CSV table of N, CA, C and O in Angstrom, one decimal:
chain,number,residue,atom,x,y,z
A,1,THR,N,0.8,-1.2,0.0
A,1,THR,CA,0.0,0.0,0.0
A,1,THR,C,0.9,1.2,0.0
A,1,THR,O,2.1,1.2,0.2
A,2,ARG,N,0.2,2.4,-0.1
A,2,ARG,CA,0.9,3.6,-0.2
A,2,ARG,C,1.6,4.0,1.1
A,2,ARG,O,2.8,4.4,1.2
A,3,SER,N,0.9,3.7,2.2
A,3,SER,CA,1.5,4.1,3.5
A,3,SER,C,2.7,3.2,3.8
A,3,SER,O,3.7,3.7,4.4
A,4,GLN,N,2.6,2.0,3.5
A,4,GLN,CA,3.8,1.1,3.8
A,4,GLN,C,4.9,1.5,2.9
A,4,GLN,O,6.1,1.4,3.4
A,5,SER,N,4.7,1.9,1.7
A,5,SER,CA,5.8,2.3,0.8
A,5,SER,C,6.5,3.6,1.4
A,5,SER,O,7.7,3.7,1.4
A,6,LEU,N,5.7,4.5,1.8
A,6,LEU,CA,6.2,5.7,2.4
A,6,LEU,C,7.0,5.5,3.7
A,6,LEU,O,8.1,6.1,3.9
A,7,ILE,N,6.5,4.6,4.5
A,7,ILE,CA,7.2,4.3,5.7
A,7,ILE,C,8.6,3.6,5.4
A,7,ILE,O,9.6,3.9,6.0
A,8,ALA,N,8.5,2.7,4.5
A,8,ALA,CA,9.7,1.9,4.1
A,8,ALA,C,10.8,2.9,3.5
A,8,ALA,O,11.9,2.8,3.8
A,9,LEU,N,10.3,3.8,2.6
A,9,LEU,CA,11.2,4.8,2.0
A,9,LEU,C,11.8,5.7,3.1
A,9,LEU,O,13.0,6.0,3.0
A,10,THR,N,11.0,6.1,4.0
A,10,THR,CA,11.5,7.0,5.1
A,10,THR,C,12.5,6.3,5.9
A,10,THR,O,13.6,6.9,6.2
A,11,CYS,N,12.3,5.1,6.3
A,11,CYS,CA,13.2,4.3,7.2
A,11,CYS,C,14.5,3.9,6.5
A,11,CYS,O,15.5,3.8,7.1
A,12,THR,N,14.4,3.6,5.2
A,12,THR,CA,15.6,3.1,4.5
A,12,THR,C,16.4,4.1,3.8
A,12,THR,O,17.6,3.9,3.7
A,13,VAL,N,15.8,5.2,3.4
A,13,VAL,CA,16.6,6.3,2.7
A,13,VAL,C,16.7,7.6,3.4
A,13,VAL,O,17.8,8.1,3.6
A,14,LEU,N,15.6,8.1,3.8
A,14,LEU,CA,15.6,9.5,4.4
A,14,LEU,C,16.1,9.5,5.8
A,14,LEU,O,16.8,10.4,6.2
A,15,LEU,N,15.8,8.6,6.6
A,15,LEU,CA,16.2,8.6,8.0
A,15,LEU,C,17.8,8.5,8.1
A,15,LEU,O,18.3,9.4,8.8
A,16,PRO,N,18.4,7.6,7.4
A,16,PRO,CA,19.9,7.7,7.5
A,16,PRO,C,20.5,9.0,7.0
A,16,PRO,O,21.5,9.5,7.5
A,17,LEU,N,19.9,9.6,6.0
A,17,LEU,CA,20.4,10.9,5.5
A,17,LEU,C,20.2,12.0,6.6
A,17,LEU,O,21.0,12.9,6.7
A,18,CYS,N,19.1,11.9,7.3
A,18,CYS,CA,18.8,12.9,8.4
A,18,CYS,C,19.8,12.7,9.6
A,18,CYS,O,20.1,13.7,10.3
A,19,LEU,N,20.3,11.6,9.8
A,19,LEU,CA,21.1,11.3,10.9
A,19,LEU,C,22.6,11.5,10.7
A,19,LEU,O,23.4,11.4,11.6
A,20,MET,N,22.9,11.9,9.4
A,20,MET,CA,24.3,12.2,9.1
A,20,MET,C,24.8,13.4,9.8
A,20,MET,O,24.1,14.4,9.9
A,21,LYS,N,26.0,13.4,10.4
A,21,LYS,CA,26.6,14.5,11.1
A,21,LYS,C,27.2,15.5,10.2
A,21,LYS,O,27.2,16.7,10.4
A,22,ASN,N,27.7,15.0,9.1
A,22,ASN,CA,28.4,15.9,8.1
A,22,ASN,C,27.7,15.7,6.8
A,22,ASN,O,27.7,14.6,6.2
A,23,LEU,N,27.1,16.7,6.2
A,23,LEU,CA,26.4,16.6,5.0
A,23,LEU,C,27.2,16.9,3.8
A,23,LEU,O,26.7,17.1,2.6
A,24,ALA,N,28.5,17.0,3.9
A,24,ALA,CA,29.4,17.4,2.8
A,24,ALA,C,29.4,16.3,1.7
A,24,ALA,O,29.6,16.6,0.5
A,25,SER,N,29.1,15.1,2.1
A,25,SER,CA,29.0,14.0,1.1
A,25,SER,C,27.9,14.2,0.1
A,25,SER,O,27.8,13.6,-0.9
A,26,LEU,N,26.9,15.0,0.5
A,26,LEU,CA,25.7,15.2,-0.4
A,26,LEU,C,25.9,16.4,-1.3
A,26,LEU,O,25.1,16.7,-2.2
A,27,ALA,N,27.0,17.2,-1.2
A,27,ALA,CA,27.3,18.4,-2.0
A,27,ALA,C,27.2,18.1,-3.5
A,27,ALA,O,26.6,18.9,-4.2
A,28,PRO,N,27.9,17.0,-4.0
A,28,PRO,CA,27.8,16.8,-5.4
A,28,PRO,C,26.4,16.6,-5.9
A,28,PRO,O,26.0,17.1,-7.0
A,29,PHE,N,25.5,16.0,-5.1
A,29,PHE,CA,24.1,15.8,-5.6
A,29,PHE,C,23.3,17.1,-5.5
A,29,PHE,O,22.4,17.3,-6.3
A,30,SER,N,23.7,18.0,-4.6
A,30,SER,CA,23.1,19.3,-4.6
A,30,SER,C,23.5,20.1,-5.9
A,30,SER,O,22.6,20.7,-6.5
A,31,LEU,N,24.7,20.0,-6.2
A,31,LEU,CA,25.2,20.7,-7.5
A,31,LEU,C,24.5,20.1,-8.7
A,31,LEU,O,24.1,20.8,-9.6
A,32,LEU,N,24.3,18.8,-8.7
A,32,LEU,CA,23.6,18.1,-9.8
A,32,LEU,C,22.1,18.6,-9.9
A,32,LEU,O,21.6,18.9,-11.0
A,33,GLY,N,21.5,18.8,-8.7
A,33,GLY,CA,20.1,19.3,-8.7
A,33,GLY,C,20.0,20.8,-9.2
A,33,GLY,O,19.1,21.1,-10.0
A,34,ILE,N,21.0,21.6,-8.9
A,34,ILE,CA,21.1,23.0,-9.4
A,34,ILE,C,21.3,23.0,-10.9
A,34,ILE,O,20.6,23.8,-11.6
A,35,ILE,N,22.2,22.1,-11.4
A,35,ILE,CA,22.4,22.1,-12.8
A,35,ILE,C,21.1,21.6,-13.5
A,35,ILE,O,20.8,22.2,-14.6
A,36,GLY,N,20.4,20.7,-12.9
A,36,GLY,CA,19.1,20.3,-13.5
A,36,GLY,C,18.1,21.4,-13.6
A,36,GLY,O,17.4,21.5,-14.6
A,37,MET,N,18.0,22.2,-12.5
A,37,MET,CA,17.1,23.3,-12.5
A,37,MET,C,17.5,24.3,-13.6
A,37,MET,O,16.6,24.9,-14.3
A,38,LEU,N,18.8,24.6,-13.7
A,38,LEU,CA,19.2,25.6,-14.7
A,38,LEU,C,18.9,25.1,-16.1
A,38,LEU,O,18.5,25.9,-17.0
A,39,LEU,N,19.1,23.8,-16.3
A,39,LEU,CA,18.8,23.2,-17.7
A,39,LEU,C,17.3,23.4,-18.0
A,39,LEU,O,16.9,23.7,-19.1
A,40,THR,N,16.5,23.2,-17.0
A,40,THR,CA,15.0,23.3,-17.2
A,40,THR,C,14.7,24.7,-17.5
A,40,THR,O,13.9,25.0,-18.4
A,41,VAL,N,15.3,25.7,-16.8
A,41,VAL,CA,15.0,27.1,-17.1
A,41,VAL,C,15.5,27.5,-18.5
A,41,VAL,O,14.8,28.2,-19.2
A,42,VAL,N,16.6,27.0,-18.9
A,42,VAL,CA,17.1,27.3,-20.3
A,42,VAL,C,16.2,26.7,-21.3
A,42,VAL,O,15.8,27.4,-22.3
A,43,CYS,N,15.7,25.5,-21.1
A,43,CYS,CA,14.8,24.8,-22.1
A,43,CYS,C,13.5,25.6,-22.2
A,43,CYS,O,12.9,25.8,-23.2
A,44,MET,N,13.0,26.0,-21.0
A,44,MET,CA,11.7,26.7,-21.0
A,44,MET,C,11.9,28.1,-21.7
A,44,MET,O,11.0,28.5,-22.4
A,45,GLY,N,13.0,28.7,-21.4
A,45,GLY,CA,13.3,30.0,-22.1
A,45,GLY,C,13.4,29.9,-23.6
A,45,GLY,O,12.8,30.7,-24.3
A,46,VAL,N,14.0,28.8,-24.1
A,46,VAL,CA,14.1,28.6,-25.5
A,46,VAL,C,12.7,28.4,-26.1
A,46,VAL,O,12.4,29.0,-27.1
A,47,ARG,N,11.9,27.6,-25.5
A,47,ARG,CA,10.5,27.4,-26.0
A,47,ARG,C,9.7,28.6,-25.9
A,47,ARG,O,8.9,28.9,-26.8
A,48,TYR,N,9.9,29.5,-24.9
A,48,TYR,CA,9.1,30.7,-24.8
A,48,TYR,C,9.5,31.7,-25.9
A,48,TYR,O,8.7,32.3,-26.5
A,49,PHE,N,10.8,31.9,-26.1
A,49,PHE,CA,11.3,32.9,-27.0
A,49,PHE,C,11.2,32.4,-28.5
A,49,PHE,O,11.1,33.3,-29.4
A,50,ASP,N,11.1,31.1,-28.8
A,50,ASP,CA,10.9,30.7,-30.2
A,50,ASP,C,9.5,30.6,-30.5
A,50,ASP,O,9.1,30.3,-31.7
A,51,GLY,N,8.6,30.9,-29.6
A,51,GLY,CA,7.1,30.9,-29.9
A,51,GLY,C,6.5,29.6,-30.0
A,51,GLY,O,5.4,29.4,-30.7
A,52,SER,N,7.1,28.5,-29.5
A,52,SER,CA,6.5,27.2,-29.6
A,52,SER,C,5.1,27.0,-29.0
A,52,SER,O,4.3,26.3,-29.5
A,53,TYR,N,4.8,27.8,-28.0
A,53,TYR,CA,3.5,27.8,-27.3
A,53,TYR,C,2.7,29.0,-27.5
A,53,TYR,O,1.8,29.3,-26.7
A,54,ALA,N,3.1,29.9,-28.4
A,54,ALA,CA,2.4,31.2,-28.6
A,54,ALA,C,1.0,31.0,-29.1
A,54,ALA,O,0.7,30.1,-29.9
A,55,LEU,N,0.1,31.8,-28.6
A,55,LEU,CA,-1.3,31.7,-29.1
A,55,LEU,C,-1.4,32.6,-30.4
A,55,LEU,O,-0.8,33.6,-30.5
A,56,PRO,N,-2.2,32.3,-31.3
A,56,PRO,CA,-3.0,31.1,-31.4
A,56,PRO,C,-2.4,30.0,-32.3
A,56,PRO,O,-3.0,28.9,-32.5
A,57,ASP,N,-1.2,30.2,-32.8
A,57,ASP,CA,-0.7,29.2,-33.8
A,57,ASP,C,0.7,28.7,-33.4
A,57,ASP,O,1.5,28.5,-34.3
A,58,GLY,N,0.9,28.4,-32.1
A,58,GLY,CA,2.2,27.9,-31.7
A,58,GLY,C,2.4,26.5,-32.2
A,58,GLY,O,1.5,25.7,-32.6
A,59,LYS,N,3.6,26.1,-32.3
A,59,LYS,CA,4.1,24.8,-32.9
A,59,LYS,C,3.4,23.6,-32.2
A,59,LYS,O,3.0,22.7,-32.8
A,60,PHE,N,3.3,23.7,-30.9
A,60,PHE,CA,2.8,22.6,-30.1
A,60,PHE,C,1.3,22.7,-29.8
A,60,PHE,O,0.7,21.7,-29.3
A,61,LEU,N,0.7,23.8,-30.0
A,61,LEU,CA,-0.7,24.0,-29.7
A,61,LEU,C,-1.6,23.2,-30.6
A,61,LEU,O,-2.7,22.9,-30.2
A,62,LYS,N,-1.2,22.9,-31.8
A,62,LYS,CA,-2.0,22.2,-32.8
A,62,LYS,C,-2.3,20.7,-32.3
A,62,LYS,O,-3.2,20.1,-32.7
A,63,ASP,N,-1.4,20.2,-31.4
A,63,ASP,CA,-1.6,18.9,-30.9
A,63,ASP,C,-2.6,18.8,-29.8
A,63,ASP,O,-3.0,17.7,-29.5
A,64,LEU,N,-3.0,19.9,-29.2
A,64,LEU,CA,-4.0,19.9,-28.2
A,64,LEU,C,-5.4,19.8,-28.7
A,64,LEU,O,-5.7,20.4,-29.7
A,65,SER,N,-6.2,18.9,-28.1
A,65,SER,CA,-7.6,18.8,-28.5
A,65,SER,C,-8.4,20.0,-28.0
A,65,SER,O,-9.3,20.6,-28.6
A,66,GLU,N,-8.1,20.5,-26.8
A,66,GLU,CA,-8.7,21.6,-26.2
A,66,GLU,C,-7.7,22.5,-25.5
A,66,GLU,O,-6.8,22.0,-24.9
A,67,GLN,N,-7.8,23.8,-25.6
A,67,GLN,CA,-6.9,24.7,-24.9
A,67,GLN,C,-7.5,24.9,-23.5
A,67,GLN,O,-8.7,25.0,-23.3
A,68,PRO,N,-6.6,25.0,-22.5
A,68,PRO,CA,-7.1,25.2,-21.1
A,68,PRO,C,-7.7,26.6,-21.0
A,68,PRO,O,-7.3,27.6,-21.6
A,69,LEU,N,-8.7,26.7,-20.1
A,69,LEU,CA,-9.4,27.9,-19.8
A,69,LEU,C,-9.1,28.3,-18.4
A,69,LEU,O,-9.4,27.5,-17.5
A,70,PHE,N,-8.6,29.5,-18.1
A,70,PHE,CA,-8.2,29.9,-16.8
A,70,PHE,C,-9.2,30.9,-16.2
A,70,PHE,O,-9.1,31.2,-15.1
A,71,GLY,N,-10.1,31.4,-17.0
A,71,GLY,CA,-11.0,32.4,-16.5
A,71,GLY,C,-10.5,33.8,-16.4
A,71,GLY,O,-9.3,34.0,-16.7
A,72,ALA,N,-11.3,34.7,-16.0
A,72,ALA,CA,-10.9,36.1,-15.9
A,72,ALA,C,-10.2,36.5,-14.6
A,72,ALA,O,-9.6,37.5,-14.5
A,73,LYS,N,-10.4,35.7,-13.5
A,73,LYS,CA,-9.9,36.0,-12.2
A,73,LYS,C,-8.4,35.7,-12.0
A,73,LYS,O,-7.8,36.2,-11.2
A,74,GLY,N,-7.9,34.8,-12.8
A,74,GLY,CA,-6.5,34.4,-12.7
A,74,GLY,C,-6.2,33.6,-11.4
A,74,GLY,O,-7.1,32.9,-10.9
A,75,ALA,N,-5.1,33.8,-10.8
A,75,ALA,CA,-4.6,33.1,-9.7
A,75,ALA,C,-5.4,33.4,-8.4
A,75,ALA,O,-5.5,32.6,-7.5
A,76,SER,N,-6.0,34.6,-8.4
A,76,SER,CA,-6.8,35.0,-7.2
A,76,SER,C,-8.1,34.1,-7.1
A,76,SER,O,-8.7,34.1,-6.0
A,77,ALA,N,-8.5,33.4,-8.1
A,77,ALA,CA,-9.6,32.5,-8.0
A,77,ALA,C,-9.4,31.4,-7.0
A,77,ALA,O,-10.3,30.7,-6.6
A,78,VAL,N,-8.1,31.1,-6.8
A,78,VAL,CA,-7.8,30.0,-5.9
A,78,VAL,C,-8.3,30.3,-4.5
A,78,VAL,O,-8.8,29.4,-3.7
A,79,PHE,N,-8.3,31.5,-4.1
A,79,PHE,CA,-8.7,31.9,-2.7
A,79,PHE,C,-10.1,32.2,-2.5
A,79,PHE,O,-10.6,32.5,-1.5
A,80,SER,N,-10.9,32.2,-3.6
A,80,SER,CA,-12.3,32.5,-3.5
A,80,SER,C,-13.1,31.2,-3.5
A,80,SER,O,-12.8,30.3,-4.1
A,81,PRO,N,-14.2,31.2,-2.7
A,81,PRO,CA,-15.0,29.9,-2.6
A,81,PRO,C,-15.7,29.6,-3.8
A,81,PRO,O,-16.0,30.2,-4.7
């Protein structure tokens, strides 16, 4: 089940990492994560500036059956009932 999987993952992977006194051995993996985030930002920027998702005739929009509708309220609609 889901609960058993989460408990097993916590006990076998996360708990030993939390109990480490020196986190220096995790530094290379932190750098790898930062590089991954920068690569994602670069790829998103390339797609944004080349117009791949531009309305109404973006390169990848023709593959969508329906375009998402976000309404007129935008993100503030999340906080309204």
